[in-house]
CSV table of C-alpha atoms in Angstrom, one decimal:
chain,number,residue,atom,x,y,z
A,1,MET,CA,121.8,-92.7,-119.1
A,2,GLN,CA,124.9,-93.4,-121.3
A,3,ARG,CA,127.2,-96.0,-119.9
A,4,TYR,CA,130.9,-96.2,-120.2
A,5,PHE,CA,133.4,-99.1,-120.1
A,6,ILE,CA,136.5,-99.3,-117.9
A,7,HIS,CA,138.7,-102.2,-118.7
A,8,GLN,CA,139.7,-103.0,-115.1
A,9,ASN,CA,137.9,-104.9,-112.4
A,10,ALA,CA,135.7,-102.8,-110.0
A,11,ASP,CA,137.2,-101.7,-106.7
A,12,GLU,CA,135.2,-99.5,-104.4
A,13,ASN,CA,138.4,-98.4,-102.6
A,14,GLN,CA,140.0,-97.0,-105.7
A,15,ARG,CA,139.6,-94.2,-108.2
A,16,PHE,CA,139.6,-94.9,-111.9
A,17,PHE,CA,140.4,-93.0,-115.0
A,18,ILE,CA,138.5,-92.8,-118.3
A,19,LYS,CA,141.0,-92.0,-121.0
A,20,ASP,CA,139.2,-93.2,-124.2
A,21,GLU,CA,139.0,-89.9,-126.2
A,22,ASN,CA,135.5,-90.7,-127.5
A,23,ASP,CA,134.2,-91.3,-124.0
A,24,VAL,CA,136.0,-88.3,-122.6
A,25,HIS,CA,134.5,-86.1,-125.3
A,26,HIS,CA,131.0,-87.6,-124.7
A,27,ILE,CA,131.2,-87.0,-121.0
A,28,LYS,CA,132.7,-83.5,-121.1
A,29,ASN,CA,131.3,-81.9,-124.2
A,30,VAL,CA,128.2,-83.9,-125.3
A,31,MET,CA,126.7,-84.5,-121.9
A,32,ARG,CA,128.4,-81.5,-120.3
A,33,ASN,CA,129.2,-83.1,-117.0
A,34,SER,CA,130.9,-81.4,-114.2
A,35,VAL,CA,132.8,-82.6,-111.1
A,36,GLY,CA,130.2,-84.1,-108.8
A,37,ASN,CA,128.0,-85.4,-111.6
A,38,GLN,CA,127.1,-89.2,-111.7
A,39,ILE,CA,127.8,-91.4,-114.6
A,40,ILE,CA,127.4,-95.2,-115.0
A,41,VAL,CA,130.4,-97.4,-115.6
A,42,THR,CA,130.7,-101.0,-116.5
A,43,PHE,CA,133.9,-102.8,-115.4
A,44,ASN,CA,135.8,-105.7,-116.8
A,45,ASP,CA,134.3,-108.1,-114.2
A,46,GLU,CA,130.8,-107.1,-115.5
A,47,LYS,CA,130.0,-105.1,-112.4
A,48,VAL,CA,128.1,-101.9,-113.0
A,49,TYR,CA,128.4,-98.9,-110.7
A,50,GLU,CA,127.1,-95.4,-110.4
A,51,CYS,CA,130.2,-93.3,-110.2
A,52,GLN,CA,130.9,-89.8,-109.2
A,53,ILE,CA,133.2,-87.6,-111.3
A,54,THR,CA,136.0,-86.4,-109.1
A,55,GLN,CA,138.2,-84.7,-111.6
A,56,ILE,CA,137.9,-83.5,-115.2
A,57,GLU,CA,141.1,-82.8,-117.1
A,58,GLU,CA,142.3,-82.6,-120.6
A,59,GLY,CA,141.8,-86.1,-122.1
A,60,LEU,CA,141.0,-87.6,-118.7
A,61,ILE,CA,138.1,-88.1,-116.3
A,62,GLU,CA,138.6,-89.4,-112.8
A,63,VAL,CA,135.7,-91.2,-111.0
A,64,SER,CA,135.1,-92.9,-107.7
A,65,LEU,CA,132.5,-95.7,-107.2
A,66,THR,CA,129.3,-94.7,-105.5
A,67,LYS,CA,126.8,-97.5,-105.7
A,68,GLN,CA,126.7,-100.9,-107.4
A,69,LEU,CA,123.7,-101.5,-109.7
A,70,GLU,CA,122.2,-105.0,-110.1
A,71,THR,CA,121.8,-105.7,-113.7
A,72,GLU,CA,121.9,-108.7,-116.1
A,73,THR,CA,121.9,-107.5,-119.7
A,74,GLU,CA,123.8,-110.3,-121.3
A,75,LEU,CA,122.3,-113.4,-123.0
A,76,PRO,CA,123.0,-116.5,-120.9
A,77,LEU,CA,125.0,-118.1,-123.7
A,78,ASP,CA,127.9,-117.1,-126.0
A,79,ILE,CA,126.9,-116.3,-129.5
A,80,THR,CA,129.2,-115.8,-132.5
A,81,VAL,CA,127.7,-114.3,-135.6
A,82,CYS,CA,129.7,-115.2,-138.7
A,83,SER,CA,128.8,-113.3,-141.8
A,84,GLY,CA,129.9,-113.4,-145.4
A,85,LEU,CA,131.1,-109.9,-146.5
A,86,ILE,CA,128.3,-107.7,-147.5
A,87,LYS,CA,128.1,-104.0,-148.5
A,88,ALA,CA,129.9,-101.7,-146.0
A,89,ASP,CA,126.9,-99.8,-144.7
A,90,LYS,CA,124.8,-102.9,-144.3
A,91,TYR,CA,127.5,-104.6,-142.2
A,92,GLU,CA,127.9,-101.6,-140.0
A,93,TRP,CA,124.1,-101.6,-139.3
A,94,LEU,CA,124.3,-105.4,-138.7
A,95,VAL,CA,127.1,-105.2,-136.1
A,96,GLN,CA,125.4,-102.2,-134.4
A,97,LYS,CA,122.0,-103.8,-134.1
A,98,ALA,CA,123.4,-107.3,-133.3
A,99,THR,CA,125.3,-105.8,-130.4
A,100,GLU,CA,122.1,-104.2,-129.1
A,101,LEU,CA,120.5,-107.6,-129.4
A,102,GLY,CA,123.2,-109.5,-127.5
A,103,ALA,CA,125.8,-111.0,-129.8
A,104,ASN,CA,129.1,-111.8,-128.2
A,105,HIS,CA,131.5,-112.2,-131.2
A,106,PHE,CA,131.5,-111.3,-134.8
A,107,ILE,CA,133.5,-112.9,-137.6
A,108,ALA,CA,133.4,-111.4,-141.1
A,109,THR,CA,134.7,-113.6,-143.9
A,110,GLU,CA,134.7,-113.5,-147.6
A,111,MET,CA,132.3,-116.0,-149.1
A,112,GLU,CA,132.0,-117.3,-152.7
A,113,ARG,CA,129.0,-115.0,-153.5
A,114,SER,CA,130.4,-111.9,-151.6
A,115,VAL,CA,130.1,-109.0,-154.0
A,116,VAL,CA,132.4,-107.1,-151.6
A,117,LYS,CA,136.0,-108.0,-151.1
A,118,LEU,CA,138.4,-106.8,-148.5
A,119,ASN,CA,142.0,-106.2,-149.3
A,120,SER,CA,144.4,-107.4,-146.6
A,121,ASN,CA,145.9,-103.9,-146.2
A,122,LYS,CA,142.4,-102.6,-145.4
A,123,VAL,CA,141.5,-105.2,-142.8
A,124,THR,CA,143.0,-103.4,-139.8
A,125,LYS,CA,141.3,-100.1,-140.6
A,126,LYS,CA,137.9,-101.8,-141.1
A,127,LEU,CA,138.2,-103.7,-137.9
A,128,GLN,CA,138.9,-100.5,-136.0
A,129,ARG,CA,135.9,-98.9,-137.5
A,130,TRP,CA,133.7,-101.8,-136.7
A,131,GLU,CA,135.1,-102.0,-133.1
A,132,LYS,CA,134.1,-98.4,-132.6
A,133,ILE,CA,130.6,-99.0,-133.8
A,134,ILE,CA,130.3,-102.1,-131.6
A,135,LYS,CA,131.7,-100.3,-128.5
A,136,GLU,CA,129.3,-97.4,-128.8
A,137,ALA,CA,126.3,-99.8,-129.4
A,138,ALA,CA,127.4,-101.9,-126.3
A,139,GLU,CA,127.5,-98.7,-124.2
A,140,GLN,CA,124.1,-97.5,-125.4
A,141,SER,CA,122.4,-100.9,-124.9
A,142,TYR,CA,123.8,-101.4,-121.4
A,143,ARG,CA,125.9,-104.5,-122.3
A,144,LEU,CA,128.2,-105.8,-119.7
A,145,THR,CA,130.8,-106.8,-122.2
A,146,ILE,CA,131.9,-105.4,-125.6
A,147,PRO,CA,131.5,-107.9,-128.4
A,148,THR,CA,134.7,-108.8,-130.2
A,149,ILE,CA,135.1,-108.8,-134.0
A,150,ASP,CA,137.5,-110.6,-136.2
A,151,TYR,CA,138.1,-111.1,-139.9
A,152,VAL,CA,139.2,-114.3,-141.6
A,153,SER,CA,139.8,-114.5,-145.3
A,154,ASN,CA,137.8,-117.6,-146.0
A,155,LEU,CA,135.2,-120.0,-144.6
A,156,LYS,CA,137.6,-122.9,-144.4
A,157,GLN,CA,139.3,-121.1,-141.5
A,158,ILE,CA,135.9,-121.1,-139.7
A,159,TYR,CA,135.5,-124.8,-140.5
A,160,ASP,CA,138.8,-125.6,-138.9
A,161,ARG,CA,137.6,-124.0,-135.6
A,162,ILE,CA,134.2,-125.5,-135.3
A,163,ASN,CA,135.2,-127.8,-132.4
A,164,GLU,CA,135.4,-124.6,-130.3
A,165,TYR,CA,131.6,-124.5,-130.4
A,166,ASP,CA,128.9,-126.5,-128.8
A,167,TYR,CA,126.5,-125.8,-131.7
A,168,VAL,CA,127.1,-124.7,-135.2
A,169,LEU,CA,124.1,-123.5,-137.2
A,170,ILE,CA,123.9,-122.4,-140.9
A,171,ALA,CA,121.1,-120.0,-141.8
A,172,TYR,CA,120.2,-121.4,-145.1
A,173,GLU,CA,117.8,-119.5,-147.3
A,174,ASP,CA,116.8,-122.7,-149.1
A,175,ALA,CA,115.6,-124.1,-145.8
A,176,ALA,CA,113.1,-121.3,-145.6
A,177,LYS,CA,112.0,-121.9,-149.2
A,178,ARG,CA,111.5,-125.6,-148.5
A,179,GLY,CA,109.3,-124.8,-145.5
A,180,GLU,CA,111.8,-126.0,-142.9
A,181,LYS,CA,110.4,-124.5,-139.7
A,182,SER,CA,111.2,-126.6,-136.7
A,183,THR,CA,115.0,-127.0,-136.4
A,184,LEU,CA,115.8,-123.5,-135.1
A,185,LYS,CA,113.1,-123.6,-132.4
A,186,GLN,CA,114.1,-127.1,-131.2
A,187,LEU,CA,117.8,-126.1,-131.1
A,188,ILE,CA,117.2,-122.8,-129.3
A,189,LYS,CA,115.1,-124.7,-126.7
A,190,GLN,CA,118.0,-127.1,-126.2
A,191,PHE,CA,120.7,-124.5,-125.7
A,192,ASN,CA,122.1,-124.4,-122.2
A,193,ASN,CA,123.5,-121.5,-120.4
A,194,TYR,CA,127.2,-120.9,-121.3
A,195,ASP,CA,126.9,-122.9,-124.5
A,196,ARG,CA,129.1,-121.6,-127.3
A,197,VAL,CA,127.0,-121.2,-130.5
A,198,LEU,CA,128.3,-120.2,-133.9
A,199,VAL,CA,125.8,-119.2,-136.6
A,200,ILE,CA,126.9,-118.7,-140.2
A,201,PHE,CA,125.0,-116.3,-142.5
A,202,GLY,CA,125.6,-115.9,-146.2
A,203,PRO,CA,126.2,-112.7,-148.1
A,204,GLU,CA,123.6,-111.0,-150.3
A,205,GLY,CA,123.8,-113.8,-152.8
A,206,GLY,CA,123.4,-116.4,-150.2
A,207,LEU,CA,125.6,-119.3,-149.3
A,208,SER,CA,126.8,-121.5,-152.2
A,209,GLU,CA,126.1,-125.2,-152.4
A,210,LYS,CA,129.8,-125.9,-151.9
A,211,GLU,CA,129.9,-123.8,-148.7
A,212,ILE,CA,126.8,-125.6,-147.4
A,213,ASN,CA,128.3,-129.0,-148.2
A,214,MET,CA,131.5,-128.1,-146.4
A,215,PHE,CA,129.6,-128.2,-143.2
A,216,THR,CA,127.5,-131.3,-143.8
A,217,ASN,CA,127.2,-133.4,-140.6
A,218,LYS,CA,129.0,-130.6,-138.7
A,219,ALA,CA,126.3,-127.9,-138.7
A,220,TYR,CA,122.5,-127.7,-138.5
A,221,GLN,CA,120.8,-126.1,-141.5
A,222,VAL,CA,118.1,-123.8,-140.1
A,223,GLY,CA,115.3,-121.8,-141.6
A,224,LEU,CA,114.6,-118.4,-140.0
A,225,GLY,CA,110.8,-118.4,-140.6
A,226,PRO,CA,109.0,-118.4,-143.9
A,227,ARG,CA,110.0,-115.0,-145.3
A,228,ILE,CA,113.3,-114.5,-147.1
A,229,LEU,CA,115.5,-112.2,-144.9
A,230,ARG,CA,118.3,-110.1,-146.1
A,231,ALA,CA,121.9,-110.9,-145.0
A,232,GLU,CA,121.9,-108.1,-142.5
A,233,THR,CA,118.4,-108.9,-141.1
A,234,ALA,CA,118.8,-112.7,-140.5
A,235,PRO,CA,121.2,-112.4,-137.6
A,236,LEU,CA,118.8,-110.0,-135.8
A,237,TYR,CA,116.0,-112.6,-136.2
A,238,PHE,CA,118.2,-115.2,-134.7
A,239,LEU,CA,119.3,-113.1,-131.7
A,240,SER,CA,115.8,-111.9,-131.0
A,241,ALA,CA,114.5,-115.4,-131.0
A,242,VAL,CA,117.2,-116.5,-128.5
A,243,SER,CA,116.4,-113.6,-126.3
A,244,PHE,CA,112.7,-114.3,-126.4
A,245,GLU,CA,113.3,-117.9,-125.4
A,246,LYS,CA,116.1,-117.3,-122.9
A,247,ASP,CA,115.7,-113.8,-121.4
A,248,LEU,CA,111.9,-113.6,-121.1
A,249,THR,CA,109.8,-115.7,-118.8
A,250,GLY,CA,106.2,-116.8,-119.1
B,1,MET,CA,113.9,-115.3,-157.6
B,2,GLN,CA,112.5,-111.8,-157.4
B,3,ARG,CA,108.7,-111.8,-157.0
B,4,TYR,CA,106.3,-109.2,-158.4
B,5,PHE,CA,102.8,-108.1,-157.3
B,6,ILE,CA,99.8,-107.8,-159.5
B,7,HIS,CA,96.9,-106.1,-157.9
B,8,GLN,CA,94.2,-108.3,-159.2
B,9,ASN,CA,92.9,-111.8,-158.3
B,10,ALA,CA,94.6,-114.8,-160.0
B,11,ASP,CA,92.9,-116.3,-163.0
B,12,GLU,CA,94.5,-119.1,-164.9
B,13,ASN,CA,92.4,-118.4,-168.0
B,14,GLN,CA,93.5,-114.8,-168.3
B,15,ARG,CA,96.6,-112.9,-169.3
B,16,PHE,CA,97.8,-110.1,-167.0
B,17,PHE,CA,99.9,-107.0,-167.4
B,18,ILE,CA,102.7,-105.7,-165.2
B,19,LYS,CA,102.7,-101.9,-165.7
B,20,ASP,CA,104.6,-100.6,-162.6
B,21,GLU,CA,107.6,-98.9,-164.1
B,22,ASN,CA,110.0,-100.1,-161.4
B,23,ASP,CA,108.9,-103.7,-161.9
B,24,VAL,CA,109.0,-103.4,-165.7
B,25,HIS,CA,112.5,-102.0,-165.5
B,26,HIS,CA,113.6,-104.7,-163.1
B,27,ILE,CA,112.1,-107.5,-165.3
B,28,LYS,CA,113.4,-106.1,-168.6
B,29,ASN,CA,116.7,-104.4,-167.8
B,30,VAL,CA,117.9,-105.7,-164.5
B,31,MET,CA,117.0,-109.4,-164.9
B,32,ARG,CA,117.1,-109.2,-168.7
B,33,ASN,CA,114.1,-111.4,-169.2
B,34,SER,CA,112.9,-112.3,-172.7
B,35,VAL,CA,109.5,-113.7,-173.9
B,36,GLY,CA,109.3,-117.3,-172.7
B,37,ASN,CA,111.1,-116.7,-169.4
B,38,GLN,CA,109.4,-117.4,-166.0
B,39,ILE,CA,108.8,-115.0,-163.3
B,40,ILE,CA,106.9,-115.4,-160.0
B,41,VAL,CA,103.8,-113.2,-159.4
B,42,THR,CA,101.8,-112.7,-156.2
B,43,PHE,CA,98.2,-111.7,-156.8
B,44,ASN,CA,95.8,-109.7,-154.7
B,45,ASP,CA,94.1,-112.9,-153.3
B,46,GLU,CA,97.5,-113.9,-152.0
B,47,LYS,CA,97.9,-116.7,-154.6
B,48,VAL,CA,101.4,-117.1,-156.0
B,49,TYR,CA,102.1,-118.3,-159.5
B,50,GLU,CA,105.0,-119.1,-161.7
B,51,CYS,CA,104.1,-117.1,-164.9
B,52,GLN,CA,105.5,-117.1,-168.4
B,53,ILE,CA,106.3,-113.8,-170.1
B,54,THR,CA,104.2,-113.7,-173.3
B,55,GLN,CA,104.9,-110.2,-174.4
B,56,ILE,CA,107.4,-107.4,-173.6
B,57,GLU,CA,106.6,-103.9,-174.7
B,58,GLU,CA,107.6,-100.4,-173.8
B,59,GLY,CA,106.3,-99.9,-170.2
B,60,LEU,CA,104.4,-103.2,-170.2
B,61,ILE,CA,105.0,-106.9,-169.6
B,62,GLU,CA,102.3,-109.5,-170.4
B,63,VAL,CA,102.2,-112.8,-168.5
B,64,SER,CA,100.2,-116.0,-168.5
B,65,LEU,CA,99.9,-118.2,-165.4
B,66,THR,CA,101.8,-121.5,-165.5
B,67,LYS,CA,101.8,-123.1,-162.1
B,68,GLN,CA,100.5,-122.2,-158.7
B,69,LEU,CA,103.0,-122.3,-155.8
B,70,GLU,CA,102.0,-123.4,-152.3
B,71,THR,CA,103.4,-120.8,-150.0
B,72,GLU,CA,102.5,-119.3,-146.6
B,73,THR,CA,104.8,-116.4,-145.9
B,74,GLU,CA,102.5,-114.2,-143.8
B,75,LEU,CA,102.4,-114.1,-140.0
B,76,PRO,CA,99.1,-115.6,-138.8
B,77,LEU,CA,98.0,-112.3,-137.2
B,78,ASP,CA,97.8,-108.7,-138.2
B,79,ILE,CA,100.5,-106.5,-136.8
B,80,THR,CA,100.6,-102.7,-136.9
B,81,VAL,CA,103.9,-101.0,-136.0
B,82,CYS,CA,103.4,-97.5,-134.8
B,83,SER,CA,106.6,-95.5,-134.5
B,84,GLY,CA,107.4,-92.0,-133.2
B,85,LEU,CA,109.2,-90.1,-136.0
B,86,ILE,CA,112.9,-90.8,-136.0
B,87,LYS,CA,115.7,-89.8,-138.4
B,88,ALA,CA,114.9,-90.4,-142.0
B,89,ASP,CA,117.5,-93.1,-142.8
B,90,LYS,CA,116.7,-95.0,-139.7
B,91,TYR,CA,113.0,-95.1,-140.4
B,92,GLU,CA,113.6,-96.2,-144.0
B,93,TRP,CA,115.7,-99.0,-142.6
B,94,LEU,CA,113.0,-99.9,-140.1
B,95,VAL,CA,110.2,-100.2,-142.6
B,96,GLN,CA,112.3,-102.2,-144.9
B,97,LYS,CA,113.4,-104.7,-142.3
B,98,ALA,CA,110.0,-104.8,-140.5
B,99,THR,CA,108.5,-105.7,-143.9
B,100,GLU,CA,110.9,-108.6,-144.3
B,101,LEU,CA,109.9,-109.7,-140.8
B,102,GLY,CA,106.2,-109.7,-141.4
B,103,ALA,CA,104.6,-106.4,-140.3
B,104,ASN,CA,101.2,-105.7,-141.9
B,105,HIS,CA,100.8,-101.9,-141.3
B,106,PHE,CA,103.0,-99.0,-140.3
B,107,ILE,CA,101.9,-95.8,-138.7
B,108,ALA,CA,104.3,-93.0,-138.3
B,109,THR,CA,103.4,-90.2,-135.9
B,110,GLU,CA,105.1,-87.2,-134.3
B,111,MET,CA,105.8,-87.8,-130.6
B,112,GLU,CA,106.8,-85.4,-127.9
B,113,ARG,CA,110.5,-86.4,-128.0
B,114,SER,CA,110.7,-86.7,-131.7
B,115,VAL,CA,113.7,-84.8,-132.9
B,116,VAL,CA,112.4,-85.0,-136.4
B,117,LYS,CA,109.3,-83.2,-137.5
B,118,LEU,CA,107.3,-83.7,-140.7
B,119,ASN,CA,105.7,-80.7,-142.4
B,120,SER,CA,102.3,-81.4,-143.7
B,121,ASN,CA,103.3,-80.5,-147.2
B,122,LYS,CA,106.0,-83.1,-147.2
B,123,VAL,CA,103.9,-86.0,-145.9
B,124,THR,CA,102.7,-87.2,-149.3
B,125,LYS,CA,106.2,-87.3,-150.7
B,126,LYS,CA,107.5,-89.1,-147.7
B,127,LEU,CA,104.7,-91.7,-147.8
B,128,GLN,CA,105.4,-92.4,-151.5
B,129,ARG,CA,109.1,-93.0,-150.7
B,130,TRP,CA,108.3,-95.3,-147.8
B,131,GLU,CA,105.7,-97.1,-149.9
B,132,LYS,CA,108.3,-97.8,-152.6
B,133,ILE,CA,110.8,-99.2,-150.0
B,134,ILE,CA,108.0,-101.4,-148.4
B,135,LYS,CA,106.9,-102.7,-151.8
B,136,GLU,CA,110.4,-103.7,-152.8
B,137,ALA,CA,111.0,-105.3,-149.4
B,138,ALA,CA,107.7,-107.2,-149.7
B,139,GLU,CA,108.7,-108.5,-153.1
B,140,GLN,CA,112.2,-109.6,-152.0
B,141,SER,CA,111.0,-111.3,-148.9
B,142,TYR,CA,108.2,-113.2,-150.7
B,143,ARG,CA,105.4,-111.5,-148.8
B,144,LEU,CA,101.8,-112.3,-150.0
B,145,THR,CA,100.7,-108.7,-149.2
B,146,ILE,CA,102.3,-105.3,-149.3
B,147,PRO,CA,102.2,-103.6,-145.8
B,148,THR,CA,100.4,-100.3,-145.7
B,149,ILE,CA,101.9,-97.1,-144.3
B,150,ASP,CA,100.1,-94.1,-142.9
B,151,TYR,CA,101.1,-90.9,-141.1
B,152,VAL,CA,99.1,-89.2,-138.4
B,153,SER,CA,100.2,-86.0,-136.8
B,154,ASN,CA,99.9,-87.0,-133.1
B,155,LEU,CA,99.4,-89.9,-130.8
B,156,LYS,CA,95.9,-88.9,-129.7
B,157,GLN,CA,94.7,-90.0,-133.1
B,158,ILE,CA,96.1,-93.4,-132.4
B,159,TYR,CA,94.5,-93.4,-129.0
B,160,ASP,CA,91.1,-92.7,-130.7
B,161,ARG,CA,91.4,-95.8,-132.8
B,162,ILE,CA,92.5,-98.3,-130.3
B,163,ASN,CA,89.2,-100.2,-130.3
B,164,GLU,CA,90.1,-101.4,-133.7
B,165,TYR,CA,92.7,-103.7,-132.1
B,166,ASP,CA,92.5,-106.8,-130.1
B,167,TYR,CA,95.7,-106.0,-128.3
B,168,VAL,CA,97.6,-102.7,-127.8
B,169,LEU,CA,101.2,-102.9,-126.6
B,170,ILE,CA,103.6,-100.1,-125.7
B,171,ALA,CA,107.3,-100.9,-125.9
B,172,TYR,CA,108.5,-99.0,-122.8
B,173,GLU,CA,112.2,-98.6,-122.2
B,174,ASP,CA,111.7,-98.2,-118.5
B,175,ALA,CA,110.1,-101.6,-118.4
B,176,ALA,CA,113.4,-103.1,-119.6
B,177,LYS,CA,115.3,-101.0,-117.0
B,178,ARG,CA,113.0,-102.2,-114.3
B,179,GLY,CA,113.6,-105.8,-115.3
B,180,GLU,CA,110.1,-106.5,-116.6
B,181,LYS,CA,110.5,-109.7,-118.6
B,182,SER,CA,107.3,-111.6,-118.7
B,183,THR,CA,104.5,-109.6,-120.2
B,184,LEU,CA,105.6,-109.7,-123.8
B,185,LYS,CA,106.1,-113.5,-123.8
B,186,GLN,CA,102.8,-114.1,-122.0
B,187,LEU,CA,101.0,-111.9,-124.5
B,188,ILE,CA,102.6,-113.3,-127.6
B,189,LYS,CA,101.6,-116.8,-126.4
B,190,GLN,CA,98.0,-115.6,-126.0
B,191,PHE,CA,97.7,-114.1,-129.4
B,192,ASN,CA,95.3,-115.9,-131.7
B,193,ASN,CA,95.4,-116.2,-135.4
B,194,TYR,CA,93.7,-113.1,-137.1
B,195,ASP,CA,94.2,-111.0,-133.9
B,196,ARG,CA,94.8,-107.3,-134.7
B,197,VAL,CA,97.8,-106.2,-132.7
B,198,LEU,CA,99.1,-102.6,-132.4
B,199,VAL,CA,102.5,-102.0,-130.9
B,200,ILE,CA,103.6,-98.4,-130.1
B,201,PHE,CA,107.4,-97.6,-130.1
B,202,GLY,CA,108.9,-94.3,-129.0
B,203,PRO,CA,111.4,-92.1,-130.9
B,204,GLU,CA,115.1,-91.9,-130.1
B,205,GLY,CA,114.3,-90.1,-126.9
B,206,GLY,CA,111.8,-92.6,-125.8
B,207,LEU,CA,108.1,-92.2,-125.0
B,208,SER,CA,107.3,-89.4,-122.5
B,209,GLU,CA,105.5,-90.1,-119.3
B,210,LYS,CA,102.5,-88.2,-120.6
B,211,GLU,CA,102.3,-90.4,-123.6
B,212,ILE,CA,102.6,-93.6,-121.5
B,213,ASN,CA,99.9,-92.4,-119.2
B,214,MET,CA,97.6,-91.6,-122.1
B,215,PHE,CA,97.4,-95.4,-122.6
B,216,THR,CA,97.0,-96.4,-119.0
B,217,ASN,CA,94.5,-99.3,-118.8
B,218,LYS,CA,94.3,-99.4,-122.5
B,219,ALA,CA,97.7,-100.8,-123.4
B,220,TYR,CA,100.1,-103.3,-122.0
B,221,GLN,CA,103.6,-102.0,-121.2
B,222,VAL,CA,106.1,-104.5,-122.4
B,223,GLY,CA,109.9,-104.8,-122.0
B,224,LEU,CA,111.7,-106.2,-125.0
B,225,GLY,CA,114.5,-108.1,-123.2
B,226,PRO,CA,117.0,-106.7,-120.8
B,227,ARG,CA,119.1,-104.6,-123.3
B,228,ILE,CA,118.1,-101.1,-124.4
B,229,LEU,CA,117.1,-101.3,-128.0
B,230,ARG,CA,117.2,-98.3,-130.4
B,231,ALA,CA,113.9,-97.0,-131.8
B,232,GLU,CA,114.6,-98.7,-135.1
B,233,THR,CA,115.6,-102.0,-133.6
B,234,ALA,CA,112.8,-102.6,-131.1
B,235,PRO,CA,110.1,-103.4,-133.7
B,236,LEU,CA,112.4,-106.0,-135.3
B,237,TYR,CA,112.8,-107.8,-131.9
B,238,PHE,CA,109.0,-107.8,-131.5
B,239,LEU,CA,108.3,-109.2,-135.0
B,240,SER,CA,111.1,-111.8,-134.7
B,241,ALA,CA,109.7,-112.9,-131.3
B,242,VAL,CA,106.1,-113.3,-132.8
B,243,SER,CA,107.5,-115.3,-135.8
B,244,PHE,CA,109.6,-117.5,-133.5
B,245,GLU,CA,106.5,-118.3,-131.4
B,246,LYS,CA,103.9,-118.5,-134.2
B,247,ASP,CA,105.7,-119.5,-137.5
B,248,LEU,CA,108.1,-122.0,-136.1
B,249,THR,CA,107.2,-125.4,-134.6
B,250,GLY,CA,108.9,-127.5,-132.0
């Protein structure tokens, strides 16, 4: 069942409104709900409730909380996926699938070998488009939070913020070519709950030597297995590996 | 560097021809190679060589073998990804990325909840299109083999072949919803090199109860982490998990 986000904390004694036009459209017209139907809502405090629809109006759905659902769908750590700008459709796939797979934050930035550029007057519109894709993927995959997305114009701005993170990794294609196959696994096993992890991925042409060297002694260069992965695939490998190690038991 | 496949065994004493028109175009026109340039070729026996271009003609490139490269880019087991038919662009994306991630075989089949159908007179053309995507992804990701792809009209045909596999898994969405989080990890840790593993994934609407029940006692129902993954994402999670466990050390 489709889930919807309400950006307030849960309160069983209160009624809430869903006003986002995409959600209202989905509830009313796509799923054809009526008053009395149940929908599932995720609140800002990450509580998830079955809710009953109490009113349907133009542009507005009112709900009351029926039953809390126990659910933990978030990864136990905070992952930021930083990608060099790649072709538009590929990046949209990436943020959609990486949201399904648990990423918490996205940063897009122009890198030396980015074929694609983003004019500053187009950034806002692009971010809005990406936010819409991310929100919808978060709802469909039962996330408890909606990943954030940001754009910075160059990698130096990322470098200036690396102290915000407990770990910084660079997915370096050459590491795969050189047969590097232990760093990623060792690191993922070391990660603790609530760690803030930044992973940097290059654009289609890969990271340049200058970009790699910028992070010498600040970031771990990791191979993502022996096969060369495309720019939009690599983050999905990383997130799946983290989930396999941290979400699954056995 | 782009790699190319030649469907013969390597022989350092022989010259070989590349005749595939897409490859010839790529070598001549896209990469603008001349006689004397080096390209990398993967042979049928999974040997990989640096080769020198000795002749360039219309529709044909002749090469001689220069130096063998040591490289292991295949997963140590044989994985078949069986998917219910999903929307065309999503399936093309799936086979491309699953090839990057190491899948060995694809089977597409119509399932109860498949929104998409495939008329028998369109199967051949579809397979050719998918094969082209897979081949190109195999070259780009440095695979030593090109994954195969097949279409069968219904799941019963898959059921009739399950004895060909050492393990059969069904990625069951309800398992995720019920919080099942150990079976996949335990199984992947058990897999031995050369094991033949079949994993069945549902279409957008998921597998039906009837389809799940068909495989009772024949297949393991596995959850792929706590988040709901789309039909085209789920196989990538599985393959990444296998690679993390089997390709990486530490």
